[in-house]
Amino acid sequence: FQGGPRPGTASVLAVVVARGPGPALEAVLASLAAQDHARLEVLVVDAGPAAGHDQVVEGVGRFLPGSTIAVLDGTPGLGASVAAGLTARTSGPPPRFLLILGDDVVANDTAVRRMVERAVEANLGIVGAKVLGPGESRSLDDLGASVDRFGTRVPLVEPGEVDQGQYDTRRDVLSVASGAVLVRTDLYEALGGLDPEVVDGDAVLELCWRAHLVGASVSTCLLYTSPSPRDATLSPMPSCGWKKEGG
């Protein structure tokens, strides 16, 4: 898994797995619409209740007209949702990168470009981001995970831990934060994608673990991602980051 184009020419397909309509999803869509990365395509997978399908479609049309929407029945997990979304994309060349997003993280307008730059310049297989709490919070929400001797996921940060730059020298991780995951498409396909049998909270960890086993690098790009409250609008965030929507 070597080589790649220059950061500015690397194509990215953002796959947003939505669990229903609402302000949080709209904030995510708005943040993607504002990105300054030149080659960004968005695919929205509506994996929420059927009653909200029309509202999700309307929101995508308002913020990201022309984007592909895949509407799924039932409540599929992350792996199955991403797989179904990629199957629904029937036109266009394969992207260089996939950016897998939940419906609870928002980014400032340079975040995707910064992640791609980090991936290309360091020849990384998977890149994640630092995730902060909602609104003006400086607490760390997610920075990735390790595992204990039983193979159980162990978050790298404690609940409510304040971001003081204490992890900013630690980039290589076993697993990146699950809210925003940039992965090279060739690596994703070689690994067989996210395992649909693994629950959402562990699916990204399991993917990263398999990436390590084939020799791919997994790292955090020290952007700031932050959760935004599901009943609030997009919150301000640091100049090179993401903010998460909590709820």
PDB file of C-alpha atoms in Angstrom:
ATOM      1  CA  PHE A   1       0.000   0.000   0.000  1.00  0.00           C
ATOM      2  CA  GLN A   2       2.543   2.550  -1.122  1.00  0.00           C
ATOM      3  CA  GLY A   3       2.488   5.845  -2.959  1.00  0.00           C
ATOM      4  CA  GLY A   4      -0.353   8.142  -3.926  1.00  0.00           C
ATOM      5  CA  PRO A   5      -1.210  11.474  -5.501  1.00  0.00           C
ATOM      6  CA  ARG A   6      -0.449  14.892  -4.113  1.00  0.00           C
ATOM      7  CA  PRO A   7      -2.820  15.868  -1.257  1.00  0.00           C
ATOM      8  CA  GLY A   8      -4.723  18.471  -3.273  1.00  0.00           C
ATOM      9  CA  THR A   9      -5.522  16.030  -6.076  1.00  0.00           C
ATOM     10  CA  ALA A  10      -6.519  13.071  -3.905  1.00  0.00           C
ATOM     11  CA  SER A  11     -10.212  12.308  -4.278  1.00  0.00           C
ATOM     12  CA  VAL A  12     -12.266  11.694  -1.126  1.00  0.00           C
ATOM     13  CA  LEU A  13     -15.671  10.065  -0.754  1.00  0.00           C
ATOM     14  CA  ALA A  14     -17.260  11.023   2.564  1.00  0.00           C
ATOM     15  CA  VAL A  15     -19.729   8.375   3.708  1.00  0.00           C
ATOM     16  CA  VAL A  16     -22.097   9.804   6.320  1.00  0.00           C
ATOM     17  CA  VAL A  17     -24.123   7.208   8.225  1.00  0.00           C
ATOM     18  CA  ALA A  18     -27.254   9.019   9.409  1.00  0.00           C
ATOM     19  CA  ARG A  19     -29.546   7.658  12.125  1.00  0.00           C
ATOM     20  CA  GLY A  20     -32.348  10.093  11.408  1.00  0.00           C
ATOM     21  CA  PRO A  21     -33.019  13.761  10.598  1.00  0.00           C
ATOM     22  CA  GLY A  22     -32.417  16.709  12.885  1.00  0.00           C
ATOM     23  CA  PRO A  23     -30.128  19.664  13.653  1.00  0.00           C
ATOM     24  CA  ALA A  24     -27.119  17.433  14.305  1.00  0.00           C
ATOM     25  CA  LEU A  25     -27.234  15.860  10.853  1.00  0.00           C
ATOM     26  CA  GLU A  26     -27.802  19.258   9.262  1.00  0.00           C
ATOM     27  CA  ALA A  27     -24.711  20.596  11.048  1.00  0.00           C
ATOM     28  CA  VAL A  28     -22.667  17.685   9.692  1.00  0.00           C
ATOM     29  CA  LEU A  29     -23.945  18.273   6.153  1.00  0.00           C
ATOM     30  CA  ALA A  30     -23.281  22.015   6.388  1.00  0.00           C
ATOM     31  CA  SER A  31     -19.731  21.409   7.562  1.00  0.00           C
ATOM     32  CA  LEU A  32     -19.072  19.084   4.629  1.00  0.00           C
ATOM     33  CA  ALA A  33     -20.516  21.610   2.197  1.00  0.00           C
ATOM     34  CA  ALA A  34     -18.015  24.187   3.502  1.00  0.00           C
ATOM     35  CA  GLN A  35     -14.881  22.042   3.042  1.00  0.00           C
ATOM     36  CA  ASP A  36     -12.037  23.510   1.009  1.00  0.00           C
ATOM     37  CA  HIS A  37     -10.697  20.169  -0.248  1.00  0.00           C
ATOM     38  CA  ALA A  38     -11.081  20.343  -4.007  1.00  0.00           C
ATOM     39  CA  ARG A  39     -12.133  16.759  -4.677  1.00  0.00           C
ATOM     40  CA  LEU A  40     -14.743  15.821  -2.110  1.00  0.00           C
ATOM     41  CA  GLU A  41     -17.848  13.784  -2.892  1.00  0.00           C
ATOM     42  CA  VAL A  42     -20.490  13.027  -0.274  1.00  0.00           C
ATOM     43  CA  LEU A  43     -22.612   9.893   0.074  1.00  0.00           C
ATOM     44  CA  VAL A  44     -25.297   9.852   2.775  1.00  0.00           C
ATOM     45  CA  VAL A  45     -26.573   6.528   4.077  1.00  0.00           C
ATOM     46  CA  ASP A  46     -29.933   6.932   5.797  1.00  0.00           C
ATOM     47  CA  ALA A  47     -30.025   4.073   8.283  1.00  0.00           C
ATOM     48  CA  GLY A  48     -32.616   5.635  10.566  1.00  0.00           C
ATOM     49  CA  PRO A  49     -36.353   5.093  11.079  1.00  0.00           C
ATOM     50  CA  ALA A  50     -38.489   5.106   7.933  1.00  0.00           C
ATOM     51  CA  ALA A  51     -40.544   8.021   9.272  1.00  0.00           C
ATOM     52  CA  GLY A  52     -37.550  10.318   8.890  1.00  0.00           C
ATOM     53  CA  HIS A  53     -36.423   9.317   5.400  1.00  0.00           C
ATOM     54  CA  ASP A  54     -38.091  12.223   3.596  1.00  0.00           C
ATOM     55  CA  GLN A  55     -36.556  14.764   5.982  1.00  0.00           C
ATOM     56  CA  VAL A  56     -33.087  13.295   5.510  1.00  0.00           C
ATOM     57  CA  VAL A  57     -33.451  13.462   1.727  1.00  0.00           C
ATOM     58  CA  GLU A  58     -34.670  17.069   1.973  1.00  0.00           C
ATOM     59  CA  GLY A  59     -31.735  18.057   4.176  1.00  0.00           C
ATOM     60  CA  VAL A  60     -29.177  16.501   1.861  1.00  0.00           C
ATOM     61  CA  GLY A  61     -30.758  18.266  -1.095  1.00  0.00           C
ATOM     62  CA  ARG A  62     -30.575  21.585   0.721  1.00  0.00           C
ATOM     63  CA  PHE A  63     -26.946  21.394   1.879  1.00  0.00           C
ATOM     64  CA  LEU A  64     -25.349  19.037  -0.644  1.00  0.00           C
ATOM     65  CA  PRO A  65     -27.447  18.928  -3.823  1.00  0.00           C
ATOM     66  CA  GLY A  66     -26.405  16.195  -6.202  1.00  0.00           C
ATOM     67  CA  SER A  67     -25.031  13.928  -3.484  1.00  0.00           C
ATOM     68  CA  THR A  68     -25.914  10.241  -3.525  1.00  0.00           C
ATOM     69  CA  ILE A  69     -28.383   9.034  -0.889  1.00  0.00           C
ATOM     70  CA  ALA A  70     -28.812   5.385   0.050  1.00  0.00           C
ATOM     71  CA  VAL A  71     -31.943   4.650   2.097  1.00  0.00           C
ATOM     72  CA  LEU A  72     -31.779   1.452   4.144  1.00  0.00           C
ATOM     73  CA  ASP A  73     -34.506  -0.479   5.913  1.00  0.00           C
ATOM     74  CA  GLY A  74     -34.151  -1.649   9.487  1.00  0.00           C
ATOM     75  CA  THR A  75     -31.322  -0.484  11.712  1.00  0.00           C
ATOM     76  CA  PRO A  76     -28.120  -1.850  10.154  1.00  0.00           C
ATOM     77  CA  GLY A  77     -24.812  -1.378  11.931  1.00  0.00           C
ATOM     78  CA  LEU A  78     -21.920   0.743  10.748  1.00  0.00           C
ATOM     79  CA  GLY A  79     -20.257  -1.907   8.602  1.00  0.00           C
ATOM     80  CA  ALA A  80     -23.449  -2.939   6.811  1.00  0.00           C
ATOM     81  CA  SER A  81     -24.469   0.702   6.328  1.00  0.00           C
ATOM     82  CA  VAL A  82     -21.167   1.703   4.744  1.00  0.00           C
ATOM     83  CA  ALA A  83     -21.176  -1.382   2.516  1.00  0.00           C
ATOM     84  CA  ALA A  84     -24.714  -0.658   1.315  1.00  0.00           C
ATOM     85  CA  GLY A  85     -23.828   2.947   0.648  1.00  0.00           C
ATOM     86  CA  LEU A  86     -20.789   2.061  -1.427  1.00  0.00           C
ATOM     87  CA  THR A  87     -22.900  -0.390  -3.439  1.00  0.00           C
ATOM     88  CA  ALA A  88     -25.427   2.382  -4.140  1.00  0.00           C
ATOM     89  CA  ARG A  89     -22.705   4.545  -5.687  1.00  0.00           C
ATOM     90  CA  THR A  90     -22.897   3.359  -9.275  1.00  0.00           C
ATOM     91  CA  SER A  91     -20.991   6.060 -11.147  1.00  0.00           C
ATOM     92  CA  GLY A  92     -17.694   7.885 -10.946  1.00  0.00           C
ATOM     93  CA  PRO A  93     -14.137   6.597 -10.545  1.00  0.00           C
ATOM     94  CA  PRO A  94     -13.078   5.006  -7.266  1.00  0.00           C
ATOM     95  CA  PRO A  95     -11.969   7.631  -4.733  1.00  0.00           C
ATOM     96  CA  ARG A  96      -8.450   7.601  -3.340  1.00  0.00           C
ATOM     97  CA  PHE A  97      -9.802   7.864   0.206  1.00  0.00           C
ATOM     98  CA  LEU A  98     -12.975   7.061   2.099  1.00  0.00           C
ATOM     99  CA  LEU A  99     -13.963   9.328   4.977  1.00  0.00           C
ATOM    100  CA  ILE A 100     -16.367   7.431   7.240  1.00  0.00           C
ATOM    101  CA  LEU A 101     -18.467   9.736   9.411  1.00  0.00           C
ATOM    102  CA  GLY A 102     -21.267   9.400  11.908  1.00  0.00           C
ATOM    103  CA  ASP A 103     -24.027  11.982  12.099  1.00  0.00           C
ATOM    104  CA  ASP A 104     -22.596  13.582  15.224  1.00  0.00           C
ATOM    105  CA  VAL A 105     -19.312  15.181  14.153  1.00  0.00           C
ATOM    106  CA  VAL A 106     -18.827  18.524  12.454  1.00  0.00           C
ATOM    107  CA  ALA A 107     -15.672  19.957  10.923  1.00  0.00           C
ATOM    108  CA  ASN A 108     -14.319  23.345  10.077  1.00  0.00           C
ATOM    109  CA  ASP A 109     -13.636  24.047   6.435  1.00  0.00           C
ATOM    110  CA  THR A 110     -10.017  22.837   6.352  1.00  0.00           C
ATOM    111  CA  ALA A 111     -10.427  19.565   8.255  1.00  0.00           C
ATOM    112  CA  VAL A 112     -10.751  17.118   5.342  1.00  0.00           C
ATOM    113  CA  ARG A 113      -7.834  18.719   3.501  1.00  0.00           C
ATOM    114  CA  ARG A 114      -5.649  18.540   6.605  1.00  0.00           C
ATOM    115  CA  MET A 115      -6.426  14.850   7.116  1.00  0.00           C
ATOM    116  CA  VAL A 116      -5.638  14.062   3.480  1.00  0.00           C
ATOM    117  CA  GLU A 117      -2.374  15.999   3.694  1.00  0.00           C
ATOM    118  CA  ARG A 118      -1.387  13.987   6.760  1.00  0.00           C
ATOM    119  CA  ALA A 119      -2.291  10.693   5.066  1.00  0.00           C
ATOM    120  CA  VAL A 120      -0.458  11.407   1.818  1.00  0.00           C
ATOM    121  CA  GLU A 121       2.645  13.027   3.268  1.00  0.00           C
ATOM    122  CA  ALA A 122       3.206  10.268   5.859  1.00  0.00           C
ATOM    123  CA  ASN A 123       1.917   7.411   3.655  1.00  0.00           C
ATOM    124  CA  LEU A 124      -0.691   6.407   6.230  1.00  0.00           C
ATOM    125  CA  GLY A 125      -3.376   3.799   5.764  1.00  0.00           C
ATOM    126  CA  ILE A 126      -5.869   5.203   8.261  1.00  0.00           C
ATOM    127  CA  VAL A 127      -6.056   8.673   9.781  1.00  0.00           C
ATOM    128  CA  GLY A 128      -8.290   9.813  12.628  1.00  0.00           C
ATOM    129  CA  ALA A 129      -8.759  13.062  14.547  1.00  0.00           C
ATOM    130  CA  LYS A 130      -8.840  14.437  18.051  1.00  0.00           C
ATOM    131  CA  VAL A 131     -12.470  14.771  19.138  1.00  0.00           C
ATOM    132  CA  LEU A 132     -13.543  17.415  21.639  1.00  0.00           C
ATOM    133  CA  GLY A 133     -16.781  17.763  23.547  1.00  0.00           C
ATOM    134  CA  PRO A 134     -19.774  19.815  22.388  1.00  0.00           C
ATOM    135  CA  GLY A 135     -19.988  23.565  22.039  1.00  0.00           C
ATOM    136  CA  GLU A 136     -17.169  25.487  23.682  1.00  0.00           C
ATOM    137  CA  SER A 137     -16.005  22.466  25.667  1.00  0.00           C
ATOM    138  CA  ARG A 138     -12.281  21.769  25.862  1.00  0.00           C
ATOM    139  CA  SER A 139     -12.834  18.270  27.196  1.00  0.00           C
ATOM    140  CA  LEU A 140     -11.622  15.343  25.134  1.00  0.00           C
ATOM    141  CA  ASP A 141     -14.418  13.182  23.795  1.00  0.00           C
ATOM    142  CA  ASP A 142     -12.393  10.615  21.829  1.00  0.00           C
ATOM    143  CA  LEU A 143      -8.814  10.139  20.716  1.00  0.00           C
ATOM    144  CA  GLY A 144      -8.919   6.495  19.737  1.00  0.00           C
ATOM    145  CA  ALA A 145      -8.412   3.320  21.702  1.00  0.00           C
ATOM    146  CA  SER A 146      -6.159   0.473  22.688  1.00  0.00           C
ATOM    147  CA  VAL A 147      -7.196  -2.942  24.029  1.00  0.00           C
ATOM    148  CA  ASP A 148      -6.635  -4.751  27.296  1.00  0.00           C
ATOM    149  CA  ARG A 149      -5.323  -8.303  27.622  1.00  0.00           C
ATOM    150  CA  PHE A 150      -8.818  -9.646  26.997  1.00  0.00           C
ATOM    151  CA  GLY A 151      -9.128  -7.743  23.718  1.00  0.00           C
ATOM    152  CA  THR A 152     -11.647  -5.282  25.144  1.00  0.00           C
ATOM    153  CA  ARG A 153     -11.640  -1.710  23.850  1.00  0.00           C
ATOM    154  CA  VAL A 154      -9.958   0.763  26.216  1.00  0.00           C
ATOM    155  CA  PRO A 155     -10.401   4.482  25.379  1.00  0.00           C
ATOM    156  CA  LEU A 156      -7.200   6.527  25.355  1.00  0.00           C
ATOM    157  CA  VAL A 157      -8.815   9.386  27.284  1.00  0.00           C
ATOM    158  CA  GLU A 158     -10.786   9.510  30.526  1.00  0.00           C
ATOM    159  CA  PRO A 159     -14.372  10.872  30.557  1.00  0.00           C
ATOM    160  CA  GLY A 160     -14.287  14.631  31.006  1.00  0.00           C
ATOM    161  CA  GLU A 161     -10.504  14.845  30.589  1.00  0.00           C
ATOM    162  CA  VAL A 162      -9.487  18.382  29.621  1.00  0.00           C
ATOM    163  CA  ASP A 163      -7.407  18.860  26.488  1.00  0.00           C
ATOM    164  CA  GLN A 164      -4.100  20.425  27.514  1.00  0.00           C
ATOM    165  CA  GLY A 165      -2.103  19.100  24.601  1.00  0.00           C
ATOM    166  CA  GLN A 166      -1.022  16.120  26.691  1.00  0.00           C
ATOM    167  CA  TYR A 167      -1.506  13.708  23.785  1.00  0.00           C
ATOM    168  CA  ASP A 168      -0.250  15.928  20.986  1.00  0.00           C
ATOM    169  CA  THR A 169       3.039  14.070  20.659  1.00  0.00           C
ATOM    170  CA  ARG A 170       1.256  10.723  20.400  1.00  0.00           C
ATOM    171  CA  ARG A 171       0.165  10.134  16.838  1.00  0.00           C
ATOM    172  CA  ASP A 172       0.443   6.410  16.135  1.00  0.00           C
ATOM    173  CA  VAL A 173      -2.430   4.528  17.762  1.00  0.00           C
ATOM    174  CA  LEU A 174      -3.986   1.076  17.662  1.00  0.00           C
ATOM    175  CA  SER A 175      -7.348   2.593  16.724  1.00  0.00           C
ATOM    176  CA  VAL A 176      -8.408   6.090  15.772  1.00  0.00           C
ATOM    177  CA  ALA A 177     -11.504   7.838  17.088  1.00  0.00           C
ATOM    178  CA  SER A 178     -14.600   6.392  15.457  1.00  0.00           C
ATOM    179  CA  GLY A 179     -16.351   9.677  14.624  1.00  0.00           C
ATOM    180  CA  ALA A 180     -14.205  10.573  11.600  1.00  0.00           C
ATOM    181  CA  VAL A 181     -12.081   7.902   9.917  1.00  0.00           C
ATOM    182  CA  LEU A 182     -10.092   8.563   6.738  1.00  0.00           C
ATOM    183  CA  VAL A 183      -8.916   5.335   5.108  1.00  0.00           C
ATOM    184  CA  ARG A 184      -7.237   4.644   1.803  1.00  0.00           C
ATOM    185  CA  THR A 185      -9.708   2.937  -0.495  1.00  0.00           C
ATOM    186  CA  ASP A 186      -7.252   0.292  -1.662  1.00  0.00           C
ATOM    187  CA  LEU A 187      -6.524  -0.655   1.932  1.00  0.00           C
ATOM    188  CA  TYR A 188     -10.217  -0.666   2.851  1.00  0.00           C
ATOM    189  CA  GLU A 189     -10.997  -3.016  -0.026  1.00  0.00           C
ATOM    190  CA  ALA A 190      -8.030  -5.276   0.699  1.00  0.00           C
ATOM    191  CA  LEU A 191      -9.218  -5.623   4.298  1.00  0.00           C
ATOM    192  CA  GLY A 192     -12.771  -6.373   3.240  1.00  0.00           C
ATOM    193  CA  GLY A 193     -14.137  -3.194   4.802  1.00  0.00           C
ATOM    194  CA  LEU A 194     -15.739  -2.798   8.196  1.00  0.00           C
ATOM    195  CA  ASP A 195     -16.960  -6.093   9.597  1.00  0.00           C
ATOM    196  CA  PRO A 196     -20.802  -5.987   9.576  1.00  0.00           C
ATOM    197  CA  GLU A 197     -20.885  -8.475  12.441  1.00  0.00           C
ATOM    198  CA  VAL A 198     -18.989  -6.173  14.805  1.00  0.00           C
ATOM    199  CA  VAL A 199     -21.017  -3.650  16.799  1.00  0.00           C
ATOM    200  CA  ASP A 200     -20.530   0.002  15.910  1.00  0.00           C
ATOM    201  CA  GLY A 201     -18.402   0.910  18.906  1.00  0.00           C
ATOM    202  CA  ASP A 202     -15.803  -1.730  18.065  1.00  0.00           C
ATOM    203  CA  ALA A 203     -16.040  -1.795  14.263  1.00  0.00           C
ATOM    204  CA  VAL A 204     -13.460   0.929  13.706  1.00  0.00           C
ATOM    205  CA  LEU A 205     -11.077  -0.594  16.250  1.00  0.00           C
ATOM    206  CA  GLU A 206     -11.349  -3.970  14.541  1.00  0.00           C
ATOM    207  CA  LEU A 207     -10.689  -2.388  11.118  1.00  0.00           C
ATOM    208  CA  CYS A 208      -7.624  -0.559  12.459  1.00  0.00           C
ATOM    209  CA  TRP A 209      -6.354  -3.725  14.098  1.00  0.00           C
ATOM    210  CA  ARG A 210      -6.532  -5.577  10.775  1.00  0.00           C
ATOM    211  CA  ALA A 211      -4.771  -2.660   9.081  1.00  0.00           C
ATOM    212  CA  HIS A 212      -1.867  -2.999  11.524  1.00  0.00           C
ATOM    213  CA  LEU A 213      -1.646  -6.719  10.776  1.00  0.00           C
ATOM    214  CA  VAL A 214      -1.017  -6.065   7.062  1.00  0.00           C
ATOM    215  CA  GLY A 215       1.613  -3.434   7.824  1.00  0.00           C
ATOM    216  CA  ALA A 216      -0.448  -0.266   7.283  1.00  0.00           C
ATOM    217  CA  SER A 217       0.117   2.759   9.507  1.00  0.00           C
ATOM    218  CA  VAL A 218      -2.717   4.080  11.682  1.00  0.00           C
ATOM    219  CA  SER A 219      -2.344   7.574  13.081  1.00  0.00           C
ATOM    220  CA  THR A 220      -4.147  10.566  14.523  1.00  0.00           C
ATOM    221  CA  CYS A 221      -4.022  13.897  12.743  1.00  0.00           C
ATOM    222  CA  LEU A 222      -4.230  16.444  15.528  1.00  0.00           C
ATOM    223  CA  LEU A 223      -7.261  18.257  14.263  1.00  0.00           C
ATOM    224  CA  TYR A 224      -9.996  19.142  16.684  1.00  0.00           C
ATOM    225  CA  THR A 225     -13.260  17.377  16.145  1.00  0.00           C
ATOM    226  CA  SER A 226     -16.113  18.231  18.432  1.00  0.00           C
ATOM    227  CA  PRO A 227     -19.528  16.894  19.263  1.00  0.00           C
ATOM    228  CA  SER A 228     -22.324  19.372  18.805  1.00  0.00           C
ATOM    229  CA  PRO A 229     -25.551  19.096  20.773  1.00  0.00           C
ATOM    230  CA  ARG A 230     -28.330  17.513  18.769  1.00  0.00           C
ATOM    231  CA  ASP A 231     -30.621  20.424  19.588  1.00  0.00           C
ATOM    232  CA  ALA A 232     -28.070  23.090  18.690  1.00  0.00           C
ATOM    233  CA  THR A 233     -26.578  24.649  15.604  1.00  0.00           C
ATOM    234  CA  LEU A 234     -22.983  24.310  14.495  1.00  0.00           C
ATOM    235  CA  SER A 235     -20.640  25.545  17.207  1.00  0.00           C
ATOM    236  CA  PRO A 236     -17.400  27.491  16.727  1.00  0.00           C
ATOM    237  CA  MET A 237     -14.252  25.363  16.734  1.00  0.00           C
ATOM    238  CA  PRO A 238     -10.488  25.708  16.474  1.00  0.00           C
ATOM    239  CA  SER A 239      -9.153  26.789  13.094  1.00  0.00           C
ATOM    240  CA  CYS A 240      -8.024  23.378  11.873  1.00  0.00           C
ATOM    241  CA  GLY A 241     -10.520  21.025  13.389  1.00  0.00           C
ATOM    242  CA  TRP A 242     -13.714  19.141  13.857  1.00  0.00           C
ATOM    243  CA  LYS A 243     -16.319  19.423  16.588  1.00  0.00           C
ATOM    244  CA  LYS A 244     -18.637  16.663  17.654  1.00  0.00           C
ATOM    245  CA  GLU A 245     -22.365  16.778  18.101  1.00  0.00           C
ATOM    246  CA  GLY A 246     -23.346  15.187  21.399  1.00  0.00           C
ATOM    247  CA  GLY A 247     -26.784  14.266  22.401  1.00  0.00           C
TER     248      GLY A 247
END
